[in-house]
Coordinates of C-alpha atoms in Angstrom, one line a residue:
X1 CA 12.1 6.9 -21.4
X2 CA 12.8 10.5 -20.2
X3 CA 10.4 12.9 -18.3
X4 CA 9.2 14.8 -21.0
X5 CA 8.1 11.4 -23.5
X6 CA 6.8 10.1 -20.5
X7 CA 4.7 12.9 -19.8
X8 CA 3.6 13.2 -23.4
X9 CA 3.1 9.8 -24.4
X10 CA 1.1 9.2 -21.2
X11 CA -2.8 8.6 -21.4
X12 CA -5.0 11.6 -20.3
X13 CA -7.4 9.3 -17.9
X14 CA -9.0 12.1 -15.9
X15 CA -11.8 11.9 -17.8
X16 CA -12.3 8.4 -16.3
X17 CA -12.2 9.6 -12.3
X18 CA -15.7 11.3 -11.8
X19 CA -14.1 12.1 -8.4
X20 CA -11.9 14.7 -9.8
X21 CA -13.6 18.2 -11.2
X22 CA -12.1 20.6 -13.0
X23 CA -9.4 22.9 -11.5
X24 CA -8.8 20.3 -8.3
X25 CA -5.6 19.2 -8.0
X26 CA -5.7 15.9 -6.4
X27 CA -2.0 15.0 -5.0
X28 CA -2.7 12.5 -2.4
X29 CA -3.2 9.3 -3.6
X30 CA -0.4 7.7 -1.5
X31 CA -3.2 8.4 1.1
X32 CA -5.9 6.8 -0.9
X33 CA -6.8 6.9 -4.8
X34 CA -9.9 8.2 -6.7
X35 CA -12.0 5.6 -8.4
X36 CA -12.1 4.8 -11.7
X37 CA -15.7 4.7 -13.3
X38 CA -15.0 1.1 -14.5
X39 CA -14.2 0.3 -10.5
X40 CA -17.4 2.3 -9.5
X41 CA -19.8 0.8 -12.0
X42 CA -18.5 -2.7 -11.1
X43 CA -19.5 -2.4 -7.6
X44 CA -22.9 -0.2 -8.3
X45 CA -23.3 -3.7 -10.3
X46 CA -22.4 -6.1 -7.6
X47 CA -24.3 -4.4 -5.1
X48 CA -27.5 -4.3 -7.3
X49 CA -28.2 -6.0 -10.3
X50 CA -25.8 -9.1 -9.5
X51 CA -26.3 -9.3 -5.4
X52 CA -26.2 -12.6 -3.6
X53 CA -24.2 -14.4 -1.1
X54 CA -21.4 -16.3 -2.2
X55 CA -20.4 -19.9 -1.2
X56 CA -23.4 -20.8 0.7
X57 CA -26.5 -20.2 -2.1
X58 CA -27.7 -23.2 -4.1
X59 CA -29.8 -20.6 -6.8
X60 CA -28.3 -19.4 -9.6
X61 CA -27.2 -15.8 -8.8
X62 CA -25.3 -17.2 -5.6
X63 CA -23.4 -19.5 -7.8
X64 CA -22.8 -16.4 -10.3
X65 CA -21.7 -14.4 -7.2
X66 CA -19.2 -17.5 -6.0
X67 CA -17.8 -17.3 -9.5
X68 CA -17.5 -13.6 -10.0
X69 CA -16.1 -13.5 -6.1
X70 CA -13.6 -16.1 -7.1
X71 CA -13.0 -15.0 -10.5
X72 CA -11.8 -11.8 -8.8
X73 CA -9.1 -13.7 -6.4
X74 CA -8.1 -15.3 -8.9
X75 CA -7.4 -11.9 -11.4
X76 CA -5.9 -9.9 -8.4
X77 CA -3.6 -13.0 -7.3
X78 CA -2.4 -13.0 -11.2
X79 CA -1.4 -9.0 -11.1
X80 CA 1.1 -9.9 -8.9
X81 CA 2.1 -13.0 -9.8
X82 CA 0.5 -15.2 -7.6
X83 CA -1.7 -18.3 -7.5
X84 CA -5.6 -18.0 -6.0
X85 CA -4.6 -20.5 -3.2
X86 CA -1.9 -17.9 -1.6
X87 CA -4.1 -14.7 -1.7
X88 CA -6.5 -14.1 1.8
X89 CA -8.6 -11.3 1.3
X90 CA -8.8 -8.9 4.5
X91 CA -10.3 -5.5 5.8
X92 CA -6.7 -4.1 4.7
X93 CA -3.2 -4.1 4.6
X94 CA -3.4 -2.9 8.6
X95 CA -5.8 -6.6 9.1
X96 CA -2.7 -8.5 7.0
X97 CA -0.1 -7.5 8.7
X98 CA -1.9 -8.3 12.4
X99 CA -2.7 -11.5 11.1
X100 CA 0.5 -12.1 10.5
X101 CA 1.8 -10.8 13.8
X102 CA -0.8 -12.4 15.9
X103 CA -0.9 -16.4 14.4
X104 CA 2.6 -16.4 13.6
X105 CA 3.9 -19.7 15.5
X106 CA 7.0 -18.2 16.0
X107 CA 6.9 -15.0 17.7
X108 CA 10.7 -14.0 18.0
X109 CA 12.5 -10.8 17.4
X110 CA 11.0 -8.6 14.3
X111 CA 13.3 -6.5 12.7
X112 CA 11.7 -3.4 11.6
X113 CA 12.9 -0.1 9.8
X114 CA 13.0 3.6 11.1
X115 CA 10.3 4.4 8.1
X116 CA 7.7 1.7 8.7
X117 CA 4.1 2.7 8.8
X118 CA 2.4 2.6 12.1
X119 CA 0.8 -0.5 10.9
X120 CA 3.9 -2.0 10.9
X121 CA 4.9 -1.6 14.1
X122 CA 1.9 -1.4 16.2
X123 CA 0.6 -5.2 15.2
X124 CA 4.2 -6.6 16.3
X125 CA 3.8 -4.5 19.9
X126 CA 0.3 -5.7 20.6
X127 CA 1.3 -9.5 19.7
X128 CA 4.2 -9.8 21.9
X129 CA 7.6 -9.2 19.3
X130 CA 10.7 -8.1 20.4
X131 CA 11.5 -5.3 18.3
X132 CA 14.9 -4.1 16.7
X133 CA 15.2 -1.4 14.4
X134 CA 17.2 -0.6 11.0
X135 CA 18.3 2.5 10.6
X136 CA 18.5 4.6 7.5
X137 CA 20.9 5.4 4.7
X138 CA 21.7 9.4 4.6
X139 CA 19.3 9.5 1.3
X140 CA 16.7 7.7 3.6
X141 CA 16.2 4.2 2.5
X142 CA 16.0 1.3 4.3
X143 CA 19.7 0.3 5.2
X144 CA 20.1 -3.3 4.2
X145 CA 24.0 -3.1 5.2
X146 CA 23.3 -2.3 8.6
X147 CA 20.1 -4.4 8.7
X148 CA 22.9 -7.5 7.8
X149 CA 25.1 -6.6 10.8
X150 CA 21.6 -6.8 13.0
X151 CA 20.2 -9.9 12.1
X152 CA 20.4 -12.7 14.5
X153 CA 19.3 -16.3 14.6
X154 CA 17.1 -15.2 17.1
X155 CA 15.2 -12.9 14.6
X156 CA 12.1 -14.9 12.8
X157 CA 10.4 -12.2 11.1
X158 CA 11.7 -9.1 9.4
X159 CA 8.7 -6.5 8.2
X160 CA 9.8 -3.6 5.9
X161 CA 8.0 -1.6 3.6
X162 CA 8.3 -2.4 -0.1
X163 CA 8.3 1.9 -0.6
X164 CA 7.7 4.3 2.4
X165 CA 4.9 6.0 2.2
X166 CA 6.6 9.2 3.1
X167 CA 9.7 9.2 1.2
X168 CA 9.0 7.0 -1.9
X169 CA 11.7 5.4 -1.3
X170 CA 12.1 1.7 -3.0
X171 CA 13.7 -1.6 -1.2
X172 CA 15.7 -4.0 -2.9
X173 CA 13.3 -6.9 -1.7
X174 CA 15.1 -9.6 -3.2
X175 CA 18.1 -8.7 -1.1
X176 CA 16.0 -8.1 2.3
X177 CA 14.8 -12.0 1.5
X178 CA 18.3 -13.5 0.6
X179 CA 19.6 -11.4 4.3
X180 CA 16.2 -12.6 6.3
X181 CA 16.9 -15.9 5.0
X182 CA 20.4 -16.6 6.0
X183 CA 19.6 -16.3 9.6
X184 CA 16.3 -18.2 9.0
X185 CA 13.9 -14.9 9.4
X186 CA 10.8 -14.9 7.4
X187 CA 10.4 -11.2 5.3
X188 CA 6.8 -9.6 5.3
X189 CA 6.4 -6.8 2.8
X190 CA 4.4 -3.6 3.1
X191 CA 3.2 -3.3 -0.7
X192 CA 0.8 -0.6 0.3
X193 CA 2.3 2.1 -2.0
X194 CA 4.2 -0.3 -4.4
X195 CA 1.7 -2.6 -5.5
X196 CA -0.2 0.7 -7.3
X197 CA 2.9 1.9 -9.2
X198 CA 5.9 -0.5 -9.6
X199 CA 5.6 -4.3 -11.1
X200 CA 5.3 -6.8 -7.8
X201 CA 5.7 -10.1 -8.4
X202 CA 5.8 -11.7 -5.6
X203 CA 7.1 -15.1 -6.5
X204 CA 10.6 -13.7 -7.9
X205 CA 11.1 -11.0 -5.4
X206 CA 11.7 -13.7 -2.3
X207 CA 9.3 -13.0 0.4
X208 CA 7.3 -14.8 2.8
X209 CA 4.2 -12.6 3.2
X210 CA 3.4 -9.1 1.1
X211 CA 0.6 -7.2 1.8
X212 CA -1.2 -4.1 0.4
X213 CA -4.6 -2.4 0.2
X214 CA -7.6 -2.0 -2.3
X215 CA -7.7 1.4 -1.6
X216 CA -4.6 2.3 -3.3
X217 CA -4.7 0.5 -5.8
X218 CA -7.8 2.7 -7.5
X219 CA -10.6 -0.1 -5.3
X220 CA -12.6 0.4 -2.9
X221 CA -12.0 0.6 0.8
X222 CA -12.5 -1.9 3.5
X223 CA -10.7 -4.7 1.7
X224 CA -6.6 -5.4 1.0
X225 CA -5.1 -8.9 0.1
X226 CA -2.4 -10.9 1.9
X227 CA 0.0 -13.0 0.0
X228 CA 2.0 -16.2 1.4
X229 CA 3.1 -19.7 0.1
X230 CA 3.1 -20.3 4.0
X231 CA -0.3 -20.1 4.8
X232 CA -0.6 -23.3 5.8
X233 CA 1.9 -23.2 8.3
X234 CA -0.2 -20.5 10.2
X235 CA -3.3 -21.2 11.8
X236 CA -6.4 -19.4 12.1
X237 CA -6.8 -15.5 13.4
X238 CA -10.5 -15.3 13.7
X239 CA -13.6 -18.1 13.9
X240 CA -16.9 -17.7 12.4
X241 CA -18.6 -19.2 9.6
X242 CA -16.7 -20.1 6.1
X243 CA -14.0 -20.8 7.8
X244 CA -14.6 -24.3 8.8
X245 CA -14.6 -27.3 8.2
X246 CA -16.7 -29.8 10.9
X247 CA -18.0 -27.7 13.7
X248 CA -19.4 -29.1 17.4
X249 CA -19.3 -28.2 21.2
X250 CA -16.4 -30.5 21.7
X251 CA -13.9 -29.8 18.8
X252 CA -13.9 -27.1 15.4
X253 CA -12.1 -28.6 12.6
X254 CA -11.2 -25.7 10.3
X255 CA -11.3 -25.4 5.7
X256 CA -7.8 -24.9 4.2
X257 CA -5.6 -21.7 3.1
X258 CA -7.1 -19.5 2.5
X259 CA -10.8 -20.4 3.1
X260 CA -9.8 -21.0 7.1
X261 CA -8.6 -16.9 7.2
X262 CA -11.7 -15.6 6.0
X263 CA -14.4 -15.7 8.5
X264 CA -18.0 -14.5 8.2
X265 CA -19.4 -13.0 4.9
X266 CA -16.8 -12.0 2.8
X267 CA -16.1 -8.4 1.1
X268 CA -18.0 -9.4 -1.8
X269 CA -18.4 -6.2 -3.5
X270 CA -15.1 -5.2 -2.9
X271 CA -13.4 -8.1 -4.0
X272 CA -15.4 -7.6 -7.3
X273 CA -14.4 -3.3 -7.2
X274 CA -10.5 -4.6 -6.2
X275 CA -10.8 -6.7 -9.5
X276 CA -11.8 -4.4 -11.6
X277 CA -9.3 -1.6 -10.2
X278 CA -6.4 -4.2 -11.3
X279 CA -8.0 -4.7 -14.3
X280 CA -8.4 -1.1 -15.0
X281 CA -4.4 -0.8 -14.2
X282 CA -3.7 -3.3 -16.3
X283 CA -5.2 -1.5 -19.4
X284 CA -2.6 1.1 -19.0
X285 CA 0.2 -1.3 -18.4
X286 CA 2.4 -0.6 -14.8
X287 CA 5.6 -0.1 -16.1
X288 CA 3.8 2.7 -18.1
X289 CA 2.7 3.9 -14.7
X290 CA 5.6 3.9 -13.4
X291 CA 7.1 5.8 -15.7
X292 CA 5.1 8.6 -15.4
X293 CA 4.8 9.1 -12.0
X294 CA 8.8 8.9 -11.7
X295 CA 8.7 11.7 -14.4
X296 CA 6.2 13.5 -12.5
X297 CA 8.2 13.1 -8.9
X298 CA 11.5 14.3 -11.4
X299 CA 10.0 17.6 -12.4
X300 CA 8.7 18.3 -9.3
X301 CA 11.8 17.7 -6.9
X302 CA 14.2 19.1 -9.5
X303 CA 11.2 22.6 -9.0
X304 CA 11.2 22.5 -5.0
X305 CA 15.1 21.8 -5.2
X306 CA 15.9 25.8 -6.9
X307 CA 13.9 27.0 -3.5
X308 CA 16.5 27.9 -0.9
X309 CA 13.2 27.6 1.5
X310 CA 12.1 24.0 0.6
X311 CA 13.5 21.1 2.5
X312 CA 13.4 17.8 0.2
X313 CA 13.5 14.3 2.1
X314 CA 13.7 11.0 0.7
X315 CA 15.9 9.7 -2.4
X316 CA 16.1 11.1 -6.1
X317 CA 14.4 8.2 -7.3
X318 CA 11.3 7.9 -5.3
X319 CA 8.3 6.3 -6.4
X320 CA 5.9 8.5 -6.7
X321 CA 5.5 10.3 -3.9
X322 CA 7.3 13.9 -2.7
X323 CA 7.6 15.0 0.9
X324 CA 9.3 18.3 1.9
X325 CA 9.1 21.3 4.2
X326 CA 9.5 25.0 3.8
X327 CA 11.0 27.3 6.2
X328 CA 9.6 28.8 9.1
X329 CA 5.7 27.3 8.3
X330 CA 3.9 24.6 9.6
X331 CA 3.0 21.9 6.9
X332 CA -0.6 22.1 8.1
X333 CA -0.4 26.2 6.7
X334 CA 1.0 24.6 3.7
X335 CA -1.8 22.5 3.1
X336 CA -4.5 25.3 4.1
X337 CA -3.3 27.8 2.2
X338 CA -2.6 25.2 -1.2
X339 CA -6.4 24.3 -0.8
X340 CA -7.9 27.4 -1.3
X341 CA -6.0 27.1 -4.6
X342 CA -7.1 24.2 -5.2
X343 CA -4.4 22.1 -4.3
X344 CA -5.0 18.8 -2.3
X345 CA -1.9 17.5 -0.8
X346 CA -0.9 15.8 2.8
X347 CA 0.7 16.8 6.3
X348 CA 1.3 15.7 9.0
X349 CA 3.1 12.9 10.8
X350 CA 1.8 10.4 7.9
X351 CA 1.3 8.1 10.7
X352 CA 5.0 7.8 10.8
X353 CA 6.0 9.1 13.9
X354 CA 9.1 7.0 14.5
X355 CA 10.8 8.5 11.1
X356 CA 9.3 12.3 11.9
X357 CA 11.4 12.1 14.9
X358 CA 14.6 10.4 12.6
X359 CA 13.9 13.7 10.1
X360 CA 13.8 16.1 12.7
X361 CA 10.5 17.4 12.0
X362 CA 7.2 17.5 13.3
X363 CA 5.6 16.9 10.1
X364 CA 6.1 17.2 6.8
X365 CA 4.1 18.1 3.8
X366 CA 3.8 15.2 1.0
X367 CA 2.4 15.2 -2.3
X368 CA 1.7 12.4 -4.2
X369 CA 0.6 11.0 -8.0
X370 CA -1.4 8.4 -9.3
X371 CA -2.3 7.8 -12.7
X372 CA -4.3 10.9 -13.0
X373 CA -1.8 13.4 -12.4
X374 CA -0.3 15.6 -15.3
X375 CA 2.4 18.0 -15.0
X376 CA -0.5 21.2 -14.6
X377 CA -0.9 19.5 -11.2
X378 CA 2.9 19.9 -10.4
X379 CA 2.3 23.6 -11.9
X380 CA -0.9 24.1 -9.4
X381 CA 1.6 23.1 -6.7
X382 CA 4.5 25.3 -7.2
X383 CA 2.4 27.8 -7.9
X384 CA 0.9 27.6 -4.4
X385 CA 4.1 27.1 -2.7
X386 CA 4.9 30.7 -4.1
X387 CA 1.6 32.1 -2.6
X388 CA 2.7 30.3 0.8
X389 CA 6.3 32.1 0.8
X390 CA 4.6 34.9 -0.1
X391 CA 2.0 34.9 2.9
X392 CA 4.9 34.0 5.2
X393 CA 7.2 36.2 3.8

């Protein structure tokens, strides 16, 4: 599909996202999405009308609750293609990946890439890895040539980013398995910024773990999901209630995958919002998605590219997501001066301080689409970027 059918075949859905009034130009949803009403009204719901604990009541809205709670793990664990048994929910993709760095049996040498998220990197510090690095290819992906050469048996976890949140640019996952595997490394997978716009399914792509948020994905903070068909091998993180199995002074026995990961009450409403988001993004279909946001990202990068004063980083075929910087101004100005036009887009480090330092920048400014966006936001922008040279002119 070219950029211009997939601009005009596209649903208009802003209508849907009371979050967005008219003339705001919302261009950072790599940061975090606006809600859907079908997401908002699903958790005014849970929260009111259909409140109760889950898993513990014996009354009937409890057991309604356990069922719609479940129901949801068991919808969200389908959108990307896996079974209820293998999804944990957690606080966020940050929570996943520190589980994983923390309970890990193995703790070895992590092999990491020069565009990984803070969250991917901090979580392997503070639990005792050894880190090594990949660098990047010059159109700044993830090197998967050079990350061959590096791998060692003595690696037992790689942890790369499914697409930077920065650059947009995509990994060939099944090959960073296939590599991982040969020297008996385990992959985890930062789906933060994929799960939202590219079909993930996470049984045919290889990997061991893959994380991403709710936030993202058009659902509500404070809860993300982890995937693994190893959870069993990994034992718990946290203690509390729900989690066990036989508790006394003397000894703790603890409930399987993936009860024995979520401690205390659960994210109930949520879970229930996070469900509703996927089904919401189902309506629309991802590969539709997709589309659009990759036509979006064309028109504007081919726009930014005809400015001798623009900077572009990242590849030609991001996903969904634009970062660049303009000559002689600070991204912050950029950002300033594109709100009071009614522009909302990011900069700053992107908490990716590691691949600042690789660009040669101290920040950069990003835009970035989600569903709602339409080629008058692209206009908004590169009209605003004219007001900027203009100011700094």
């Amino acid at each position: 599909m070219n950029t211009a059918t997939a601009l005009r075949t596209f649903p208009d859905v802003r209508a849907d996202f009371p979050g967005l009034g008219p003339g705001w130009h919302y261009l950072d949803t790599a940061a975090t999405a606006q809600k859907p009403r079908a997401v908002i009204d699903a958790t005014v719901n849970a929260m009111g009308r259909d409140y109760a604990t889950v898993h513990r009541g014996v009354y009937a809205r409890s057991a309604d609750m356990t069922l719609a709670y479940e129901a949801a793990r068991r919808r969200i664990a389908a959108f990307v293609g896996a079974t209820e048994q293998q999804v944990v929910f957690v606080r966020g993709a940050t929570e996943a990946i520190n589980l994983v760095a923390y309970s890990h049996p193995n703790k070895g040498r992590v092999l990491l890439s020069v565009l990984e998220h803070h969250s991917n990197i901090v979580p392997w510090q503070l639990a005792g890895w050894q880190i090594d690095v990949c660098p990047l290819t010059a159109d700044g992906c993830i090197d998967l040539d050079a990350a061959e050469k590096l791998l060692t048996p003595e690696h037992t976890m790689v942890a790369f980013a499914h697409v930077s949140n920065v650059l947009g640019s995509p990994l060939d996952v099944a090959r960073a398995a296939d590599l991982a595997h040969r020297v008996g490394a385990e992959l985890l997978i930062d789906g933060c910024q994929a799960v939202p716009r590219l079909p993930v399914d996470v049984s045919a792509l290889g990997c061991d773990y893959y994380v991403f948020s709710g936030h993202k994905l058009y659902g509500p903070t404070g809860i993300g999901v982890l995937w693994s068909d190893k959870l069993d091998a990994l034992p718990p993180w946290q203690g509390g209630g729900s989690m066990i199995d036989r508790v006394t002074f003397e000894r703790t026995t603890y409930a399987p995958a993936p009860t024995r990961f979520e401690a205390g009450t659960p994210a109930i409403i949520e879970a229930i919002g996070l469900a509703a988001a996927v089904g919401y993004v189902e309506a629309i279909g991802i590969d539709a998605i997709h589309a659009h946001e990759c036509a979006l990202v064309g028109t504007l990068r081919e726009a930014l590219a005809r400015r001798n004063s623009i900077t572009l980083f990242g590849p030609e075929n991001s996903a969904g997501i634009v970062s660049f910087a303009m000559a002689g101004v600070h991204p912050h100005d950029i950002g300033t001066i594109l709100d009071e036009s009614g522009v909302a887009i990011r900069a700053g480090h992107h908490c990716a301080q590691p691949l600042m330092e690789h660009l040669g920048v101290a920040a950069t400014a990003r835009a970035s689409f989600g569903v709602y966006s339409n080629d008058d936001d692209v206009a908004a922008l590169i009209e605003g970027l004219s007001r900027v040279e203009r100011i700094f002119g």
